[in-house]
Tab-separated table of C-alpha atoms in Angstrom:
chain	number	residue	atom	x	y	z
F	886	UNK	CA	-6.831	-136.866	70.571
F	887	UNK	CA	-9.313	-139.717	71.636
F	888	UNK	CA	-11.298	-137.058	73.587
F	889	UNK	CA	-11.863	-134.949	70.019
F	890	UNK	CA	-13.118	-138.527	68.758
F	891	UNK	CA	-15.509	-139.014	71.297
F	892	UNK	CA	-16.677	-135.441	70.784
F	893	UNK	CA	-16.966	-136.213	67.004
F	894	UNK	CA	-19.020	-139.065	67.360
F	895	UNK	CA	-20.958	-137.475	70.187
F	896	UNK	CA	-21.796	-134.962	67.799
F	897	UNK	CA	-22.526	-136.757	64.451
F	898	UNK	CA	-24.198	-139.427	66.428
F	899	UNK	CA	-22.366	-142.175	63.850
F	900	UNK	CA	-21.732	-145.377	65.998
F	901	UNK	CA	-20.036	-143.107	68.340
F	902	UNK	CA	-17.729	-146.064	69.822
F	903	UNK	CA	-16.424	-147.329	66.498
F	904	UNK	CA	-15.461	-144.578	65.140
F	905	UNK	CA	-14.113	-143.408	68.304
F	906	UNK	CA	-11.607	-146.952	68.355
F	907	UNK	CA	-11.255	-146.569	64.177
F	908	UNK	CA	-10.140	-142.566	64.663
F	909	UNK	CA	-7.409	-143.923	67.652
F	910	UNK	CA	-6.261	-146.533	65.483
F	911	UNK	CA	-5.689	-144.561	62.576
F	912	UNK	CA	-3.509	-142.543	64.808
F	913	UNK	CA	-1.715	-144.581	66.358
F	914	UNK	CA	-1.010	-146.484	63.325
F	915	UNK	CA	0.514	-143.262	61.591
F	916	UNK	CA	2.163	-142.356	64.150
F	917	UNK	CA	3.618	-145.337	64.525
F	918	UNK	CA	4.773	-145.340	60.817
F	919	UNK	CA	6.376	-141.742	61.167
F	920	UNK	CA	8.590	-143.083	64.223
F	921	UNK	CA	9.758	-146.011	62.008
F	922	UNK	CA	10.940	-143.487	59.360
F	923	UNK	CA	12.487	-141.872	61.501
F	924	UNK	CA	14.219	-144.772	62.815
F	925	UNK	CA	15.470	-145.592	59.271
F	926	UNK	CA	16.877	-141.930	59.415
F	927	UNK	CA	19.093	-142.789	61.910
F	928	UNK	CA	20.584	-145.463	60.186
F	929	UNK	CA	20.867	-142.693	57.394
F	930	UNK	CA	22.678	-139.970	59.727
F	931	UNK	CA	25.108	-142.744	60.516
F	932	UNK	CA	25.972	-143.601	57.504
F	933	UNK	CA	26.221	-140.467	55.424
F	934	UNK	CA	28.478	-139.278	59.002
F	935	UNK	CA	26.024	-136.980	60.413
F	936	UNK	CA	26.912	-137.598	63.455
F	937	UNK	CA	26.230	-134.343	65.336
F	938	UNK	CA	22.639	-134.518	64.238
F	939	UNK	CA	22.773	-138.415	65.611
F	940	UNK	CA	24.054	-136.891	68.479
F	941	UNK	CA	21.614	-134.359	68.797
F	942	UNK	CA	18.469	-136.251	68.332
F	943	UNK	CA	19.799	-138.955	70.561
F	944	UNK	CA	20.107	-136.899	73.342
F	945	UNK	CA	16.493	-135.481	72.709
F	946	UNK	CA	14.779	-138.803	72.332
F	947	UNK	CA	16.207	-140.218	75.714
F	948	UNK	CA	16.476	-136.743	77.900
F	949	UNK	CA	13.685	-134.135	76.832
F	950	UNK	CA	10.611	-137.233	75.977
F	951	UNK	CA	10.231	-138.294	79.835
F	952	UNK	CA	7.056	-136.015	80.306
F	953	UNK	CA	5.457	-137.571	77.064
F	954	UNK	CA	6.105	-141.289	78.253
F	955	UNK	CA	5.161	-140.650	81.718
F	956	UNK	CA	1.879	-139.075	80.839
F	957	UNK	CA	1.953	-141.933	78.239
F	958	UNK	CA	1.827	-144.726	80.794
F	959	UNK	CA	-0.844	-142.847	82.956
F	960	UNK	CA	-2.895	-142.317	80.387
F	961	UNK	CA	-2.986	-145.931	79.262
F	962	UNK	CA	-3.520	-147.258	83.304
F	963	UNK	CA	-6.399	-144.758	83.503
F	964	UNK	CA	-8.213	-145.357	80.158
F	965	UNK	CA	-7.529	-149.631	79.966
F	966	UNK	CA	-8.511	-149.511	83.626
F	967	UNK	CA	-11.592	-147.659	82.293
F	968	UNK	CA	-12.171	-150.177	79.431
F	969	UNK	CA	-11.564	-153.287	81.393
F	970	UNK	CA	-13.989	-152.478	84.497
F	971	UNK	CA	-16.904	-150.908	82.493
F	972	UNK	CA	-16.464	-154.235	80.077
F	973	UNK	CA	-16.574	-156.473	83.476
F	974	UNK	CA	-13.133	-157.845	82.919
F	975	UNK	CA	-14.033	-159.426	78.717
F	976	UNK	CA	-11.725	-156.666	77.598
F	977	UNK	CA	-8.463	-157.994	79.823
F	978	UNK	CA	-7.067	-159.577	76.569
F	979	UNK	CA	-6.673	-156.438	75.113
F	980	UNK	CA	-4.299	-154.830	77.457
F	981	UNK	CA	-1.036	-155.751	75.928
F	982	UNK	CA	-1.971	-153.154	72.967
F	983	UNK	CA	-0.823	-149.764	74.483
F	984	UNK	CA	1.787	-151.562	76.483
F	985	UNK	CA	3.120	-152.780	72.592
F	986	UNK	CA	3.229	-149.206	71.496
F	987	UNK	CA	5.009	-147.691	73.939
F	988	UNK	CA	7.392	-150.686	73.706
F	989	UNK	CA	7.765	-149.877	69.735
F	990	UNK	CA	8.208	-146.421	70.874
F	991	UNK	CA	10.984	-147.119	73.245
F	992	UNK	CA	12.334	-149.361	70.526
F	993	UNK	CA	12.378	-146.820	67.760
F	994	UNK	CA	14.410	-144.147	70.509
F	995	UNK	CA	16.758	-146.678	70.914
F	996	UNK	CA	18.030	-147.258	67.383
F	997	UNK	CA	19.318	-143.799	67.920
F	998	UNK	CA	21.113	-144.491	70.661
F	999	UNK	CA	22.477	-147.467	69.686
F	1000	UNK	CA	23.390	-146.092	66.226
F	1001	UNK	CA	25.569	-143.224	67.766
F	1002	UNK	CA	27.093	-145.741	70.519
F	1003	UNK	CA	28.029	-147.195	67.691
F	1004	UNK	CA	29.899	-145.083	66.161
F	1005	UNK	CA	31.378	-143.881	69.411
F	1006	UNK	CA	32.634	-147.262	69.674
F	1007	UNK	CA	33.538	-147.888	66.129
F	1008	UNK	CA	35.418	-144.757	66.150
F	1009	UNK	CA	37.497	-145.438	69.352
F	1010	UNK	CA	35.840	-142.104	70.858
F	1011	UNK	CA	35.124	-143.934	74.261
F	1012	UNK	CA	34.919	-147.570	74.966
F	1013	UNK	CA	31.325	-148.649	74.555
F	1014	UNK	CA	29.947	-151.548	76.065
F	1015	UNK	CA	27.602	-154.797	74.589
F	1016	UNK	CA	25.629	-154.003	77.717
F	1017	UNK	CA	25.565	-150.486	76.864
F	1018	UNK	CA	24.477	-150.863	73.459
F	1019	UNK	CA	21.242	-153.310	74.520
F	1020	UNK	CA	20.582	-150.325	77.699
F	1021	UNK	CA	19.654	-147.891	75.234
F	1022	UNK	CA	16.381	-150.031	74.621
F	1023	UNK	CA	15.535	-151.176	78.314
F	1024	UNK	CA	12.861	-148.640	79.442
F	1025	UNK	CA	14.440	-146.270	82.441
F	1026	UNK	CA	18.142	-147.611	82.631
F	1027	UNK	CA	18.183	-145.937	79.028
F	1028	UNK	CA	17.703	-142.534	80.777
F	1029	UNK	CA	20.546	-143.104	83.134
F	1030	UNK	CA	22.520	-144.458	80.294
F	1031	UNK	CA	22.438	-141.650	78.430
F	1032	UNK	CA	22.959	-139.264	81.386
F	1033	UNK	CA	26.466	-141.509	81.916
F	1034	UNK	CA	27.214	-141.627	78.218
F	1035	UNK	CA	26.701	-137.728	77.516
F	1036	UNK	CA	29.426	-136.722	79.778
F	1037	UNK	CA	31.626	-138.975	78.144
F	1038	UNK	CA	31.320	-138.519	74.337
Protein backbone atom coordinates (compact mmCIF):
# COMPACT_ATOMS: atom_id res chain seq x y z
CA UNK A 1 0.00 0.00 0.00
CA UNK A 2 2.70 2.75 0.74
CA UNK A 3 4.34 1.84 -2.63
CA UNK A 4 0.76 2.82 -4.56
CA UNK A 5 1.19 6.18 -2.44
CA UNK A 6 4.44 6.93 -3.56
CA UNK A 7 3.33 6.13 -7.10
CA UNK A 8 0.34 8.52 -6.57
CA UNK A 9 2.26 11.30 -5.55
CA UNK A 10 4.97 10.51 -8.06
CA UNK A 11 2.41 10.91 -10.51
CA UNK A 12 0.27 13.95 -9.44
CA UNK A 13 3.43 15.60 -8.38
CA UNK A 14 1.33 16.96 -5.02
CA UNK A 15 3.96 17.18 -2.14
CA UNK A 16 4.72 13.68 -2.98
CA UNK A 17 6.09 12.90 0.74
CA UNK A 18 3.07 14.21 2.61
CA UNK A 19 0.69 12.72 1.04
CA UNK A 20 2.63 9.66 0.85
CA UNK A 21 2.84 9.72 5.19
CA UNK A 22 -1.08 11.24 5.20
CA UNK A 23 -2.27 8.12 2.68
CA UNK A 24 -0.22 5.49 5.34
CA UNK A 25 -1.75 7.07 8.16
CA UNK A 26 -5.12 7.00 7.01
CA UNK A 27 -4.56 3.35 6.67
CA UNK A 28 -3.23 2.41 9.34
CA UNK A 29 -5.58 4.35 11.35
CA UNK A 30 -8.64 2.40 9.76
CA UNK A 31 -7.26 -0.46 9.97
CA UNK A 32 -6.55 -0.10 13.21
CA UNK A 33 -10.23 0.83 14.01
CA UNK A 34 -11.60 -2.35 12.11
CA UNK A 35 -9.30 -4.66 14.44
CA UNK A 36 -10.79 -2.91 17.53
CA UNK A 37 -14.32 -3.82 16.30
CA UNK A 38 -13.48 -6.77 15.90
CA UNK A 39 -12.07 -7.10 19.22
CA UNK A 40 -15.40 -5.88 20.72
CA UNK A 41 -16.90 -8.87 18.66
CA UNK A 42 -15.24 -11.16 20.62
CA UNK A 43 -16.49 -10.00 23.69
CA UNK A 44 -19.89 -10.34 21.73
CA UNK A 45 -19.32 -14.15 20.60
CA UNK A 46 -18.67 -14.79 24.26
CA UNK A 47 -21.37 -13.53 25.54
CA UNK A 48 -24.25 -14.36 23.25
CA UNK A 49 -22.28 -18.28 23.58
CA UNK A 50 -20.84 -18.41 20.23
CA UNK A 51 -18.30 -20.15 21.19
CA UNK A 52 -17.38 -22.27 18.14
CA UNK A 53 -16.99 -19.11 16.13
CA UNK A 54 -14.65 -17.81 19.28
CA UNK A 55 -13.05 -20.87 18.77
CA UNK A 56 -12.65 -20.62 15.27
CA UNK A 57 -11.34 -17.18 14.88
CA UNK A 58 -9.04 -17.76 17.78
CA UNK A 59 -7.33 -20.37 16.27
CA UNK A 60 -7.00 -18.26 12.97
CA UNK A 61 -5.71 -15.12 14.58
CA UNK A 62 -2.81 -16.99 16.49
CA UNK A 63 -2.04 -20.04 13.83
CA UNK A 64 -2.76 -18.92 10.10
CA UNK A 65 -1.46 -14.72 10.72
CA UNK A 66 2.40 -15.71 11.24
CA UNK A 67 3.28 -14.88 7.49
CA UNK A 68 1.47 -11.40 7.84
CA UNK A 69 3.42 -10.47 11.16
CA UNK A 70 6.62 -11.78 10.00
CA UNK A 71 6.55 -9.86 6.78
CA UNK A 72 5.10 -7.19 9.16
CA UNK A 73 8.25 -6.84 11.24
CA UNK A 74 10.55 -6.96 8.08
CA UNK A 75 8.87 -4.57 6.48
CA UNK A 76 9.01 -2.08 9.33
CA UNK A 77 13.17 -2.91 9.96
CA UNK A 78 13.63 -2.28 6.22
CA UNK A 79 11.52 0.90 5.68
CA UNK A 80 12.40 2.75 9.50
CA UNK A 81 15.95 1.65 8.72
CA UNK A 82 15.33 3.49 5.41
CA UNK A 83 13.78 6.58 7.14
CA UNK A 84 16.24 6.85 9.93
CA UNK A 85 19.60 6.68 7.74
CA UNK A 86 18.42 8.87 4.78
CA UNK A 87 17.14 11.44 7.75
CA UNK A 88 20.86 11.09 9.38
CA UNK A 89 19.53 9.63 12.57
CA UNK A 90 16.64 13.08 13.39
CA UNK A 91 13.98 10.53 12.62
CA UNK A 92 15.16 7.87 15.59
CA UNK A 93 12.26 9.24 17.78
CA UNK A 94 9.88 8.01 15.55
CA UNK A 95 10.60 4.37 15.65
CA UNK A 96 8.35 3.27 18.40
CA UNK A 97 5.29 3.97 15.84
CA UNK A 98 5.18 0.66 13.80
CA UNK A 99 6.54 -1.19 16.76
CA UNK A 100 3.00 0.34 18.63
CA UNK A 101 0.91 -1.09 15.88
CA UNK A 102 1.96 -4.30 15.70
CA UNK A 103 1.79 -4.31 19.53
CA UNK A 104 -2.09 -3.12 19.21
CA UNK A 105 -2.29 -5.78 16.70
CA UNK A 106 -1.00 -8.50 18.88
CA UNK A 107 -3.20 -7.00 21.54
CA UNK A 108 -6.43 -7.06 19.62
CA UNK A 109 -5.56 -11.20 18.65
CA UNK A 110 -5.28 -11.72 22.08
CA UNK A 111 -8.68 -10.65 23.40
CA UNK A 112 -9.72 -13.63 21.41
CA UNK A 113 -7.75 -15.84 22.98
CA UNK A 114 -8.20 -14.78 26.20
CA UNK A 115 -12.00 -14.51 25.74
CA UNK A 116 -12.30 -18.29 24.74
CA UNK A 117 -9.67 -19.35 27.60
CA UNK A 118 -12.06 -17.91 29.39
CA UNK A 119 -14.72 -19.62 28.88
CA UNK A 120 -12.76 -22.84 28.74
CA UNK A 121 -11.96 -22.08 32.19
CA UNK A 122 -15.22 -20.71 33.32
CA UNK A 123 -16.84 -23.70 31.97
CA UNK A 124 -14.56 -26.33 33.69
CA UNK A 125 -13.65 -27.61 30.00
CA UNK A 126 -9.83 -27.75 30.93
CA UNK A 127 -8.03 -26.03 33.68
CA UNK A 128 -6.76 -22.73 32.38
CA UNK A 129 -4.05 -20.94 33.81
CA UNK A 130 -3.52 -16.88 35.01
CA UNK A 131 -0.29 -17.38 33.11
CA UNK A 132 -2.08 -18.78 30.29
CA UNK A 133 -4.57 -16.20 30.02
CA UNK A 134 -1.72 -13.12 29.98
CA UNK A 135 0.41 -15.72 27.13
CA UNK A 136 -2.16 -15.18 24.69
CA UNK A 137 -0.86 -11.45 24.43
CA UNK A 138 3.05 -11.99 24.73
CA UNK A 139 4.24 -11.96 21.07
CA UNK A 140 5.59 -15.74 20.07
CA UNK A 141 4.82 -17.75 23.37
CA UNK A 142 1.12 -16.96 22.15
CA UNK A 143 1.81 -19.23 19.11
CA UNK A 144 3.02 -22.06 21.23
CA UNK A 145 0.22 -21.40 23.57
CA UNK A 146 -2.25 -21.94 21.33
CA UNK A 147 -0.56 -24.95 19.68
CA UNK A 148 -0.68 -26.51 23.57
CA UNK A 149 -4.18 -25.23 24.21
CA UNK A 150 -5.79 -26.58 20.82
CA UNK A 151 -5.09 -30.11 21.61
CA UNK A 152 -6.65 -29.71 24.78
CA UNK A 153 -10.03 -27.93 24.32
Amino acid sequence: VPFIAVFLANKYNAASGWLVILIYVILIFSIQICGWFCSVNARKLLKQGNISELREAWLLLKLKTIPFYILNYIYSFLVWFVIVAASRGIFIIFVWIPFAVTCSFIIQSGIYGYCYLKHVRDKHIIDVSNSQLLIQFVPVLDFFGTLRLRKLC
